[in-house]
Tab-separated table of C-alpha atoms and ligand atoms in Angstrom:
chain	number	residue	atom	x	y	z
A	1	MET	CA	-132.906	-7.711	12.381
A	2	GLY	CA	-133.901	-5.584	9.391
A	3	LYS	CA	-136.229	-6.624	6.622
A	4	LEU	CA	-134.750	-9.767	5.072
A	5	PHE	CA	-136.574	-9.889	1.731
A	6	GLY	CA	-136.077	-7.087	-0.820
A	7	THR	CA	-137.919	-6.573	-4.123
A	8	ASN	CA	-136.399	-9.788	-5.373
A	9	GLY	CA	-135.725	-12.199	-2.538
A	10	ILE	CA	-132.821	-12.072	-0.093
A	11	ARG	CA	-129.522	-10.637	-1.383
A	12	GLY	CA	-126.109	-10.335	0.254
A	13	VAL	CA	-122.435	-11.216	0.215
A	14	PRO	CA	-121.832	-14.819	1.397
A	15	GLY	CA	-119.668	-14.963	4.492
A	16	ARG	CA	-120.376	-11.299	5.278
A	17	ASP	CA	-124.142	-10.749	5.526
A	18	LEU	CA	-125.350	-13.940	3.836
A	19	THR	CA	-123.681	-16.137	6.472
A	20	ASP	CA	-124.052	-19.909	6.751
A	21	ASP	CA	-125.962	-19.310	9.982
A	22	LEU	CA	-128.502	-17.049	8.271
A	23	VAL	CA	-128.833	-19.397	5.273
A	24	THR	CA	-129.399	-22.328	7.662
A	25	ARG	CA	-132.143	-20.379	9.441
A	26	VAL	CA	-133.773	-19.518	6.124
A	27	GLY	CA	-133.611	-23.152	4.938
A	28	ARG	CA	-135.214	-24.394	8.146
A	29	ALA	CA	-137.853	-21.668	8.085
A	30	VAL	CA	-138.768	-22.456	4.472
A	31	ALA	CA	-139.122	-26.171	5.190
A	32	LEU	CA	-141.186	-25.540	8.330
A	33	ARG	CA	-143.480	-23.094	6.531
A	34	LEU	CA	-143.813	-24.789	3.120
A	35	GLY	CA	-143.667	-28.522	3.809
A	36	LYS	CA	-142.088	-31.936	3.312
A	37	LYS	CA	-140.683	-31.778	-0.236
A	38	ILE	CA	-138.433	-28.823	-1.087
A	39	VAL	CA	-136.513	-28.323	-4.352
A	40	ILE	CA	-133.151	-26.513	-4.409
A	41	GLY	CA	-131.402	-25.153	-7.482
A	42	TYR	CA	-128.772	-22.531	-8.207
A	43	ASP	CA	-127.119	-20.229	-10.728
A	44	GLY	CA	-123.467	-20.302	-11.795
A	45	ARG	CA	-122.050	-18.165	-9.004
A	46	ILE	CA	-118.939	-19.409	-7.207
A	47	SER	CA	-120.687	-19.514	-3.814
A	48	SER	CA	-123.873	-21.171	-5.135
A	49	PRO	CA	-123.021	-24.893	-4.668
A	50	HIS	CA	-121.902	-24.202	-1.086
A	51	LEU	CA	-125.037	-22.237	-0.178
A	52	ALA	CA	-127.220	-24.910	-1.802
A	53	GLN	CA	-125.545	-27.591	0.343
A	54	VAL	CA	-126.118	-25.504	3.494
A	55	LEU	CA	-129.806	-25.330	2.513
A	56	VAL	CA	-130.021	-29.086	1.851
A	57	ASP	CA	-128.602	-29.765	5.331
A	58	ALA	CA	-130.928	-27.210	6.935
A	59	ILE	CA	-134.010	-28.614	5.218
A	60	THR	CA	-133.259	-32.256	6.002
A	61	SER	CA	-132.534	-31.280	9.631
A	62	THR	CA	-136.198	-30.339	10.013
A	63	GLY	CA	-137.370	-33.741	8.746
A	64	SER	CA	-138.290	-32.469	5.261
A	65	ASP	CA	-136.798	-33.954	2.071
A	66	ALA	CA	-134.538	-31.897	-0.211
A	67	TYR	CA	-134.392	-32.337	-4.020
A	68	LEU	CA	-131.201	-30.854	-5.442
A	69	VAL	CA	-131.450	-29.709	-9.071
A	70	GLY	CA	-127.952	-28.244	-9.333
A	71	LEU	CA	-127.069	-25.521	-11.833
A	72	ALA	CA	-130.029	-24.308	-13.932
A	73	PRO	CA	-131.713	-21.071	-15.009
A	74	THR	CA	-134.179	-19.789	-12.405
A	75	PRO	CA	-137.219	-20.341	-14.694
A	76	ALA	CA	-136.182	-23.996	-15.302
A	77	ILE	CA	-136.107	-24.579	-11.534
A	78	GLN	CA	-139.456	-22.795	-11.144
A	79	LEU	CA	-141.055	-24.936	-13.834
A	80	PHE	CA	-139.705	-28.115	-12.204
A	81	ILE	CA	-141.186	-27.095	-8.837
A	82	GLY	CA	-144.525	-26.107	-10.353
A	83	LYS	CA	-144.982	-29.205	-12.536
A	84	GLY	CA	-143.807	-31.716	-9.936
A	85	ASP	CA	-145.292	-32.891	-6.672
A	86	PHE	CA	-143.393	-30.525	-4.361
A	87	ASP	CA	-144.306	-28.158	-1.540
A	88	GLY	CA	-141.957	-25.403	-2.678
A	89	GLY	CA	-138.385	-24.605	-3.490
A	90	ILE	CA	-135.416	-22.321	-3.113
A	91	VAL	CA	-133.319	-20.809	-5.889
A	92	VAL	CA	-129.835	-19.659	-4.919
A	93	THR	CA	-129.139	-16.671	-7.170
A	94	ALA	CA	-128.377	-12.970	-7.132
A	95	SER	CA	-129.631	-12.618	-10.716
A	96	HIS	CA	-127.668	-9.730	-12.278
A	97	ASN	CA	-125.825	-8.462	-9.152
A	98	PRO	CA	-121.989	-8.318	-9.162
A	99	PRO	CA	-120.091	-11.631	-8.681
A	100	GLU	CA	-119.411	-11.219	-4.953
A	101	PHE	CA	-123.166	-11.261	-4.231
A	102	ASN	CA	-125.554	-14.148	-3.914
A	103	GLY	CA	-129.146	-14.505	-2.856
A	104	ILE	CA	-132.136	-16.674	-2.075
A	105	LYS	CA	-135.521	-16.716	-3.776
A	106	VAL	CA	-138.311	-18.735	-2.212
A	107	MET	CA	-140.905	-20.400	-4.450
A	108	GLY	CA	-144.275	-21.861	-3.500
A	109	ALA	CA	-145.623	-25.242	-4.660
A	110	ASN	CA	-146.688	-23.617	-7.959
A	111	GLY	CA	-143.097	-22.573	-8.733
A	112	VAL	CA	-143.911	-18.901	-8.312
A	113	GLU	CA	-142.179	-16.661	-5.752
A	114	VAL	CA	-144.154	-16.826	-2.512
A	115	PRO	CA	-146.401	-13.809	-1.843
A	116	ARG	CA	-145.177	-10.961	0.380
A	117	SER	CA	-147.322	-12.293	3.258
A	118	VAL	CA	-145.518	-15.670	3.222
A	119	GLU	CA	-142.134	-13.882	3.023
A	120	GLY	CA	-143.167	-12.131	6.249
A	121	GLU	CA	-144.028	-15.454	7.930
A	122	ILE	CA	-140.681	-16.931	6.855
A	123	GLU	CA	-138.933	-13.829	8.199
A	124	SER	CA	-140.455	-14.240	11.638
A	125	LEU	CA	-139.532	-17.960	11.651
A	126	VAL	CA	-135.945	-16.965	10.759
A	127	GLU	CA	-135.890	-14.548	13.697
A	128	ARG	CA	-137.079	-17.334	16.028
A	129	ASN	CA	-134.317	-19.542	14.517
A	130	GLY	CA	-136.582	-21.753	12.457
A	131	GLY	CA	-138.494	-23.502	15.257
A	132	ARG	CA	-138.072	-27.153	16.312
A	133	SER	CA	-135.913	-29.895	14.818
A	134	GLY	CA	-137.553	-32.859	13.068
A	135	VAL	CA	-138.156	-36.047	14.972
A	136	SER	CA	-136.213	-37.822	12.231
A	137	LEU	CA	-133.991	-36.397	9.508
A	138	GLY	CA	-135.239	-35.957	5.955
A	139	THR	CA	-133.558	-37.365	2.848
A	140	ALA	CA	-131.488	-35.528	0.238
A	141	HIS	CA	-132.367	-36.527	-3.352
A	142	ARG	CA	-130.874	-35.625	-6.723
A	143	ALA	CA	-133.439	-34.183	-9.189
A	144	GLU	CA	-132.982	-35.462	-12.773
A	145	GLY	CA	-134.050	-34.277	-16.229
A	146	VAL	CA	-134.782	-30.689	-15.229
A	147	ILE	CA	-133.206	-29.003	-18.277
A	148	ALA	CA	-134.698	-31.471	-20.780
A	149	ASP	CA	-138.179	-30.991	-19.269
A	150	TYR	CA	-137.734	-27.212	-19.395
A	151	ILE	CA	-136.761	-27.209	-23.068
A	152	ASN	CA	-139.594	-29.591	-23.999
A	153	SER	CA	-142.134	-27.464	-22.148
A	154	ILE	CA	-141.083	-24.384	-24.125
A	155	LEU	CA	-141.148	-26.296	-27.417
A	156	ALA	CA	-144.725	-27.373	-26.642
A	157	LYS	CA	-145.789	-23.685	-26.428
A	158	VAL	CA	-144.529	-22.528	-29.837
A	159	ASP	CA	-145.032	-23.488	-33.488
A	160	VAL	CA	-141.789	-25.421	-33.936
A	161	ALA	CA	-142.468	-26.144	-37.630
A	162	ALA	CA	-142.963	-22.451	-38.444
A	163	VAL	CA	-139.794	-21.410	-36.609
A	164	SER	CA	-137.753	-24.257	-38.140
A	165	ALA	CA	-138.952	-23.367	-41.649
A	166	SER	CA	-137.452	-19.887	-41.227
A	167	ASN	CA	-133.901	-21.256	-40.802
A	168	PHE	CA	-132.964	-18.525	-38.349
A	169	LYS	CA	-129.394	-17.868	-37.345
A	170	VAL	CA	-129.218	-16.728	-33.708
A	171	VAL	CA	-126.305	-15.497	-31.608
A	172	VAL	CA	-126.624	-16.415	-27.912
A	173	ASP	CA	-124.845	-14.275	-25.306
A	174	ALA	CA	-125.421	-16.057	-22.001
A	175	GLY	CA	-123.123	-13.624	-20.161
A	176	ASN	CA	-121.365	-16.652	-18.566
A	177	GLY	CA	-124.680	-17.255	-16.806
A	178	ALA	CA	-127.163	-20.066	-16.320
A	179	GLN	CA	-128.907	-19.990	-19.743
A	180	THR	CA	-125.658	-21.459	-21.091
A	181	VAL	CA	-127.033	-24.894	-20.163
A	182	SER	CA	-130.378	-24.517	-21.935
A	183	ALA	CA	-130.911	-21.673	-24.454
A	184	PRO	CA	-128.438	-22.893	-27.145
A	185	HIS	CA	-129.985	-26.391	-27.047
A	186	LEU	CA	-133.511	-24.987	-27.228
A	187	LEU	CA	-132.561	-22.950	-30.294
A	188	GLU	CA	-131.048	-25.990	-32.024
A	189	LYS	CA	-134.295	-27.868	-31.428
A	190	LEU	CA	-136.098	-24.921	-33.043
A	191	GLY	CA	-134.030	-25.513	-36.185
A	192	CYS	CA	-131.813	-22.454	-35.655
A	193	LYS	CA	-128.131	-22.185	-36.467
A	194	VAL	CA	-126.555	-21.082	-33.194
A	195	ALA	CA	-123.435	-18.977	-32.618
A	196	ARG	CA	-122.222	-18.430	-29.060
A	197	VAL	CA	-120.779	-15.517	-27.075
A	198	PHE	CA	-119.815	-15.930	-23.384
A	199	CYS	CA	-121.449	-19.365	-23.247
A	200	GLU	CA	-119.140	-20.802	-20.575
A	201	VAL	CA	-120.570	-20.754	-17.051
A	202	ASP	CA	-118.253	-18.623	-14.901
A	203	GLY	CA	-119.266	-17.142	-11.546
A	204	LYS	CA	-116.900	-14.194	-12.041
A	205	PHE	CA	-118.893	-13.133	-15.148
A	206	PRO	CA	-115.708	-12.154	-17.037
A	207	GLY	CA	-117.456	-11.633	-20.387
A	208	ARG	CA	-119.658	-8.571	-20.025
A	209	GLY	CA	-120.971	-8.819	-16.485
A	210	SER	CA	-124.200	-10.519	-15.428
A	211	GLU	CA	-126.523	-7.598	-16.225
A	212	PRO	CA	-127.507	-7.286	-19.912
A	213	VAL	CA	-127.351	-3.575	-20.719
A	214	ALA	CA	-126.961	-2.316	-24.294
A	215	GLU	CA	-123.639	-0.501	-23.646
A	216	LYS	CA	-121.968	-3.745	-22.574
A	217	LEU	CA	-123.272	-5.957	-25.364
A	218	THR	CA	-120.741	-4.941	-28.013
A	219	ALA	CA	-119.417	-8.501	-28.470
A	220	LEU	CA	-122.957	-9.695	-29.218
A	221	MET	CA	-123.631	-6.803	-31.630
A	222	GLU	CA	-120.371	-7.480	-33.502
A	223	LYS	CA	-121.025	-11.201	-33.688
A	224	VAL	CA	-124.558	-10.688	-35.038
A	225	LYS	CA	-123.207	-8.485	-37.827
A	226	HIS	CA	-120.211	-10.709	-38.538
A	227	GLU	CA	-122.313	-13.877	-38.678
A	228	LYS	CA	-125.099	-12.106	-40.597
A	229	ALA	CA	-127.455	-13.516	-37.957
A	230	ASP	CA	-131.184	-12.811	-37.822
A	231	LEU	CA	-131.219	-12.211	-34.093
A	232	GLY	CA	-129.009	-11.870	-31.021
A	233	VAL	CA	-130.118	-12.631	-27.463
A	234	ALA	CA	-128.483	-11.589	-24.174
A	235	TYR	CA	-129.544	-13.141	-20.852
A	236	ASP	CA	-128.957	-12.017	-17.292
A	237	GLY	CA	-127.036	-14.164	-14.788
A	238	ASP	CA	-129.886	-16.480	-13.814
A	239	GLY	CA	-131.534	-16.506	-17.233
A	240	ASP	CA	-134.944	-15.056	-16.455
A	241	ARG	CA	-134.481	-11.864	-18.501
A	242	VAL	CA	-133.486	-11.286	-22.109
A	243	LEU	CA	-132.588	-8.346	-24.332
A	244	PHE	CA	-132.803	-8.697	-28.121
A	245	CYS	CA	-130.331	-7.493	-30.740
A	246	ASP	CA	-131.716	-7.041	-34.260
A	247	GLU	CA	-130.023	-8.238	-37.463
A	248	LYS	CA	-128.381	-4.830	-37.894
A	249	GLY	CA	-126.634	-5.090	-34.539
A	250	THR	CA	-128.896	-2.771	-32.533
A	251	VAL	CA	-129.927	-3.850	-29.031
A	252	HIS	CA	-133.477	-2.840	-28.060
A	253	THR	CA	-134.868	-2.020	-24.627
A	254	GLY	CA	-137.020	-4.530	-22.796
A	255	ASP	CA	-140.096	-2.334	-23.133
A	256	ARG	CA	-139.831	-2.151	-26.948
A	257	SER	CA	-139.143	-5.849	-27.529
A	258	GLY	CA	-141.790	-6.643	-24.908
A	259	ALA	CA	-144.304	-4.398	-26.697
A	260	LEU	CA	-143.713	-6.361	-29.905
A	261	LEU	CA	-144.432	-9.615	-28.117
A	262	VAL	CA	-147.526	-8.128	-26.477
A	263	ASP	CA	-148.714	-7.128	-29.956
A	264	TYR	CA	-148.043	-10.646	-31.242
A	265	VAL	CA	-149.757	-12.451	-28.342
A	266	LEU	CA	-152.808	-10.167	-28.233
A	267	SER	CA	-153.298	-9.995	-32.017
A	268	SER	CA	-153.166	-13.800	-32.237
A	269	GLY	CA	-156.111	-14.041	-29.814
A	270	ARG	CA	-154.376	-15.744	-26.877
A	271	GLY	CA	-155.676	-13.285	-24.295
A	272	ASP	CA	-156.405	-9.619	-23.752
A	273	THR	CA	-154.938	-8.701	-20.362
A	274	VAL	CA	-151.399	-7.439	-19.749
A	275	VAL	CA	-149.559	-6.450	-16.573
A	276	THR	CA	-146.580	-4.122	-16.535
A	277	THR	CA	-144.985	-1.605	-14.174
A	278	VAL	CA	-145.134	2.173	-13.839
A	279	ALA	CA	-141.487	2.328	-15.012
A	280	THR	CA	-142.379	0.871	-18.436
A	281	SER	CA	-142.687	2.827	-21.697
A	282	ASN	CA	-146.040	4.046	-22.995
A	283	VAL	CA	-145.308	2.020	-26.133
A	284	VAL	CA	-146.887	-0.856	-24.200
A	285	ASP	CA	-150.031	1.222	-23.529
A	286	TYR	CA	-150.145	2.000	-27.254
A	287	VAL	CA	-149.946	-1.651	-28.330
A	288	VAL	CA	-152.454	-2.883	-25.738
A	289	LYS	CA	-154.935	-0.152	-26.702
A	290	ARG	CA	-154.567	-0.890	-30.419
A	291	ASN	CA	-155.479	-4.521	-29.720
A	292	GLY	CA	-158.439	-3.581	-27.508
A	293	GLY	CA	-156.784	-5.142	-24.476
A	294	ARG	CA	-156.636	-4.323	-20.753
A	295	LEU	CA	-153.437	-3.039	-19.143
A	296	PHE	CA	-152.498	-2.886	-15.461
A	297	LYS	CA	-149.526	-0.720	-14.479
A	298	ILE	CA	-148.310	-1.652	-11.015
A	299	ARG	CA	-145.304	-1.120	-8.731
A	300	VAL	CA	-141.937	-2.478	-9.851
A	301	GLY	CA	-141.069	-6.038	-8.770
A	302	SER	CA	-141.383	-9.370	-10.551
A	303	VAL	CA	-143.244	-10.948	-7.632
A	304	ASP	CA	-145.875	-8.208	-7.850
A	305	VAL	CA	-146.244	-8.668	-11.617
A	306	THR	CA	-146.803	-12.408	-11.147
A	307	GLU	CA	-149.340	-11.854	-8.363
A	308	LYS	CA	-151.301	-9.355	-10.466
A	309	MET	CA	-151.199	-11.629	-13.527
A	310	LEU	CA	-152.699	-14.520	-11.567
A	311	GLU	CA	-155.315	-12.231	-9.991
A	312	GLU	CA	-156.438	-10.798	-13.363
A	313	GLY	CA	-155.813	-13.859	-15.541
A	314	ALA	CA	-153.340	-11.837	-17.621
A	315	VAL	CA	-151.753	-13.707	-20.536
A	316	VAL	CA	-148.614	-11.569	-20.473
A	317	GLY	CA	-146.526	-9.543	-18.023
A	318	LEU	CA	-143.477	-7.440	-18.805
A	319	GLU	CA	-140.825	-5.187	-17.315
A	320	GLU	CA	-138.603	-2.590	-18.955
A	321	ASN	CA	-135.479	-4.525	-17.910
A	322	GLY	CA	-136.217	-7.426	-20.266
A	323	GLY	CA	-138.401	-9.482	-17.946
A	324	PHE	CA	-141.245	-11.094	-19.905
A	325	PHE	CA	-143.880	-13.411	-18.398
A	326	TYR	CA	-145.944	-15.730	-20.645
A	327	LEU	CA	-148.816	-17.420	-18.786
A	328	PRO	CA	-149.318	-20.452	-21.115
A	329	HIS	CA	-145.796	-21.550	-20.084
A	330	GLN	CA	-145.567	-20.180	-16.524
A	331	PRO	CA	-146.491	-16.841	-14.930
A	332	VAL	CA	-142.861	-15.885	-14.244
A	333	ARG	CA	-140.058	-14.221	-16.203
A	334	ASP	CA	-138.358	-16.639	-18.527
A	335	GLY	CA	-135.556	-15.656	-20.908
A	336	ALA	CA	-135.640	-18.830	-23.019
A	337	MET	CA	-139.453	-18.894	-23.367
A	338	THR	CA	-139.331	-15.250	-24.430
A	339	THR	CA	-136.703	-16.074	-27.066
A	340	ALA	CA	-138.833	-18.863	-28.549
A	341	LEU	CA	-141.873	-16.580	-28.627
A	342	MET	CA	-139.894	-13.840	-30.405
A	343	LEU	CA	-138.734	-16.305	-33.063
A	344	GLU	CA	-142.316	-17.512	-33.551
A	345	ALA	CA	-143.517	-13.904	-33.961
A	346	LEU	CA	-140.806	-13.124	-36.531
A	347	ALA	CA	-141.532	-16.390	-38.385
A	348	LYS	CA	-145.278	-15.746	-38.545
A	349	TRP	CA	-144.887	-12.080	-39.447
A	350	GLN	CA	-142.166	-12.897	-42.012
A	351	ILE	CA	-140.315	-9.797	-40.951
A	352	SER	CA	-136.914	-8.894	-39.487
A	353	LEU	CA	-136.675	-7.679	-35.890
A	354	SER	CA	-135.496	-4.216	-36.969
A	355	ALA	CA	-138.512	-3.863	-39.286
A	356	ALA	CA	-140.897	-5.094	-36.576
A	357	ILE	CA	-139.451	-2.586	-34.082
A	358	ARG	CA	-139.747	0.234	-36.630
A	359	ARG	CA	-143.519	-0.343	-36.794
A	360	LEU	CA	-143.811	0.803	-33.176
A	361	PRO	CA	-144.137	4.529	-32.417
A	362	LEU	CA	-140.895	6.058	-31.145
A	363	PHE	CA	-140.708	7.130	-27.502
A	364	HIS	CA	-137.481	8.745	-26.284
A	365	GLN	CA	-136.217	7.770	-22.864
A	366	ARG	CA	-133.519	8.929	-20.488
A	367	LYS	CA	-132.476	6.877	-17.478
A	368	GLY	CA	-130.162	7.532	-14.569
A	369	LYS	CA	-129.587	6.795	-10.909
A	370	LEU	CA	-128.383	8.619	-7.816
A	371	LYS	CA	-126.871	7.209	-4.628
A	372	CYS	CA	-129.288	7.635	-1.714
A	373	PRO	CA	-129.126	6.060	1.748
A	374	GLU	CA	-132.009	3.687	2.529
A	375	GLU	CA	-133.286	5.801	5.454
A	376	ALA	CA	-133.442	8.981	3.335
A	377	LYS	CA	-135.513	7.541	0.466
A	378	ALA	CA	-138.982	8.337	1.838
A	379	ALA	CA	-138.155	11.966	2.690
A	380	VAL	CA	-136.540	12.488	-0.721
A	381	LEU	CA	-139.721	11.319	-2.446
A	382	VAL	CA	-141.827	13.737	-0.394
A	383	ALA	CA	-139.510	16.587	-1.439
A	384	VAL	CA	-139.650	15.534	-5.123
A	385	LYS	CA	-143.448	15.426	-5.046
A	386	GLU	CA	-143.524	18.986	-3.699
A	387	GLU	CA	-141.550	20.116	-6.764
A	388	ALA	CA	-143.796	18.298	-9.262
A	389	ASP	CA	-145.538	20.665	-11.692
A	390	ALA	CA	-148.100	18.212	-13.090
A	391	GLU	CA	-150.360	15.351	-12.012
A	392	THR	CA	-148.558	12.703	-9.911
A	393	ASP	CA	-149.050	8.976	-9.372
A	394	GLU	CA	-147.549	7.308	-6.305
A	395	THR	CA	-147.960	3.634	-7.194
A	396	ASP	CA	-144.164	3.351	-6.883
A	397	GLY	CA	-142.034	6.391	-6.085
A	398	VAL	CA	-143.329	9.583	-7.697
A	399	ARG	CA	-144.464	9.496	-11.319
A	400	VAL	CA	-145.193	12.920	-12.835
A	401	ILE	CA	-147.525	12.785	-15.823
A	402	TYR	CA	-147.785	15.689	-18.284
A	403	ASP	CA	-150.653	16.593	-20.610
A	404	ASP	CA	-148.550	15.876	-23.710
A	405	GLY	CA	-148.105	12.235	-22.612
A	406	SER	CA	-144.529	12.772	-21.381
A	407	TRP	CA	-143.703	11.425	-17.917
A	408	VAL	CA	-140.933	11.116	-15.355
A	409	ILE	CA	-140.584	8.637	-12.540
A	410	VAL	CA	-138.378	9.085	-9.467
A	411	ARG	CA	-138.280	5.705	-7.782
A	412	PRO	CA	-136.251	4.114	-4.956
A	413	SER	CA	-134.478	0.880	-5.890
A	414	GLY	CA	-135.779	-2.096	-3.903
A	415	THR	CA	-132.412	-3.878	-3.908
A	416	GLU	CA	-129.755	-1.130	-3.705
A	417	PRO	CA	-129.189	2.268	-1.961
A	418	LEU	CA	-130.193	4.127	-5.128
A	419	ILE	CA	-132.936	6.333	-6.487
A	420	ARG	CA	-133.707	5.935	-10.186
A	421	VAL	CA	-134.883	8.707	-12.489
A	422	PHE	CA	-136.540	7.765	-15.813
A	423	SER	CA	-138.115	10.161	-18.304
A	424	GLU	CA	-140.026	9.495	-21.511
A	425	SER	CA	-141.467	11.642	-24.265
A	426	ARG	CA	-142.367	11.440	-27.954
A	427	ARG	CA	-139.903	14.374	-28.340
A	428	GLU	CA	-136.228	13.790	-27.655
A	429	ASP	CA	-135.536	17.323	-26.337
A	430	ARG	CA	-138.489	17.060	-23.975
A	431	ALA	CA	-137.288	13.696	-22.573
A	432	GLU	CA	-133.897	15.316	-21.965
A	433	GLU	CA	-135.393	18.447	-20.374
A	434	LEU	CA	-137.586	16.459	-17.958
A	435	TYR	CA	-134.749	14.111	-17.108
A	436	ARG	CA	-132.365	16.971	-16.278
A	437	LYS	CA	-134.985	18.770	-14.238
A	438	TYR	CA	-135.886	15.797	-12.039
A	439	LEU	CA	-132.314	14.639	-11.703
A	440	ARG	CA	-131.537	18.102	-10.294
A	441	VAL	CA	-134.633	18.133	-8.055
A	442	THR	CA	-133.787	14.664	-6.717
A	443	LYS	CA	-130.115	15.529	-6.176
A	444	GLU	CA	-131.092	18.636	-4.198
A	445	ALA	CA	-133.609	16.658	-2.135
A	446	ILE	CA	-130.981	14.018	-1.263
A	447	LYS	CA	-128.609	16.793	-0.168
A	448	LYS	CA	-131.285	18.554	1.888
A	449	VAL	CA	-132.481	15.369	3.630
A	450	GLY	CA	-128.855	14.401	4.375
A	451	LYS	CA	-128.301	17.704	6.233
A	452	LYS	CA	-131.244	17.215	8.606
B	501	MG	MG1	-132.594	-12.493	-13.141
């Protein structure tokens, strides 16, 4: 058996590689490793209720008790696990992957994804088919009040009066995903007028797909302009990531909106340490430095960001894909918490999102990806490094750093047979030049490795 856990839990196509047999083994292994009380929740995918039931049966077969949340955003399930008296939990989700996929994320008693070492232990239990059966069967319970608790916990972390006084109008694009059941209600409690786009849960993600990328968010952009809204928000399938659309209808990257929030959190004295990844814009470095803070740039992966945040006591973590982690709430990505924090920042600053974004220095980026078989990835990176004409950093893939502050990263995807190429520079032509160069170098390396 190959490595079961990728960058972000276990992913596969139910019935094909994510079979009931494998899911049963995983459920049993999780219960045997983590303990007596295991929470199970899921996103809005068509196969999710079935896989959750397979897990409930597997867990109770070991003698542990299962607590079924049902449909909820991943961060709501994580909060429920962390706040309650549980030994861990499982979230059935494939986040932003296409509809035919599903996946499994394993959380510890604190509601945070288990560390890589525990994933390894679960993997070996899965290979041994989950060990013994329980002497007696466990009980399946229904978990209640999860969404209400989630919303109240977020409200307790922001200045509700300040946000309400601003009378914001917000357009929510849930992408037919799990934030449908919470984000609109949270916003109403924050005194916002709410307009909705793709706020019907549908596992086929017919609206704009489950991955929020600017090119696909045209319905949101149009609605923001048409409604003369102050803000638009677009969540991914399981609701842990968010991209923001300003009042002019422009969608901003996760690194730029995240940098704004870092500026807000650090300048309001809530902490000084930030964790991000080597694929994130230098705009974050700029903001952290300006506030006299500490920044850690680590390998890509939300589990790694969480681990580093807890290790360093970081108040904030962020990813370029719209993942934002706010420790006072929970040290994991949370699309709804991030939305509330953005509204608080705009309310306190008394400024529009477009104006707030304009205050940040402009960094130009280019992003692309190339198909690359899993087994060729390592050799391709070696070949790319040989072609590098400046200082390199190998925290994750190969990052080439130039004296003028420009950089390129060539990085293997942890979840798909792809290699990603990102470039960034203060000059647009330079970002383009570096992007083209490394795209070519990577393409040639993939071809060369394939011939061997
Ligand atoms: Mg997600």
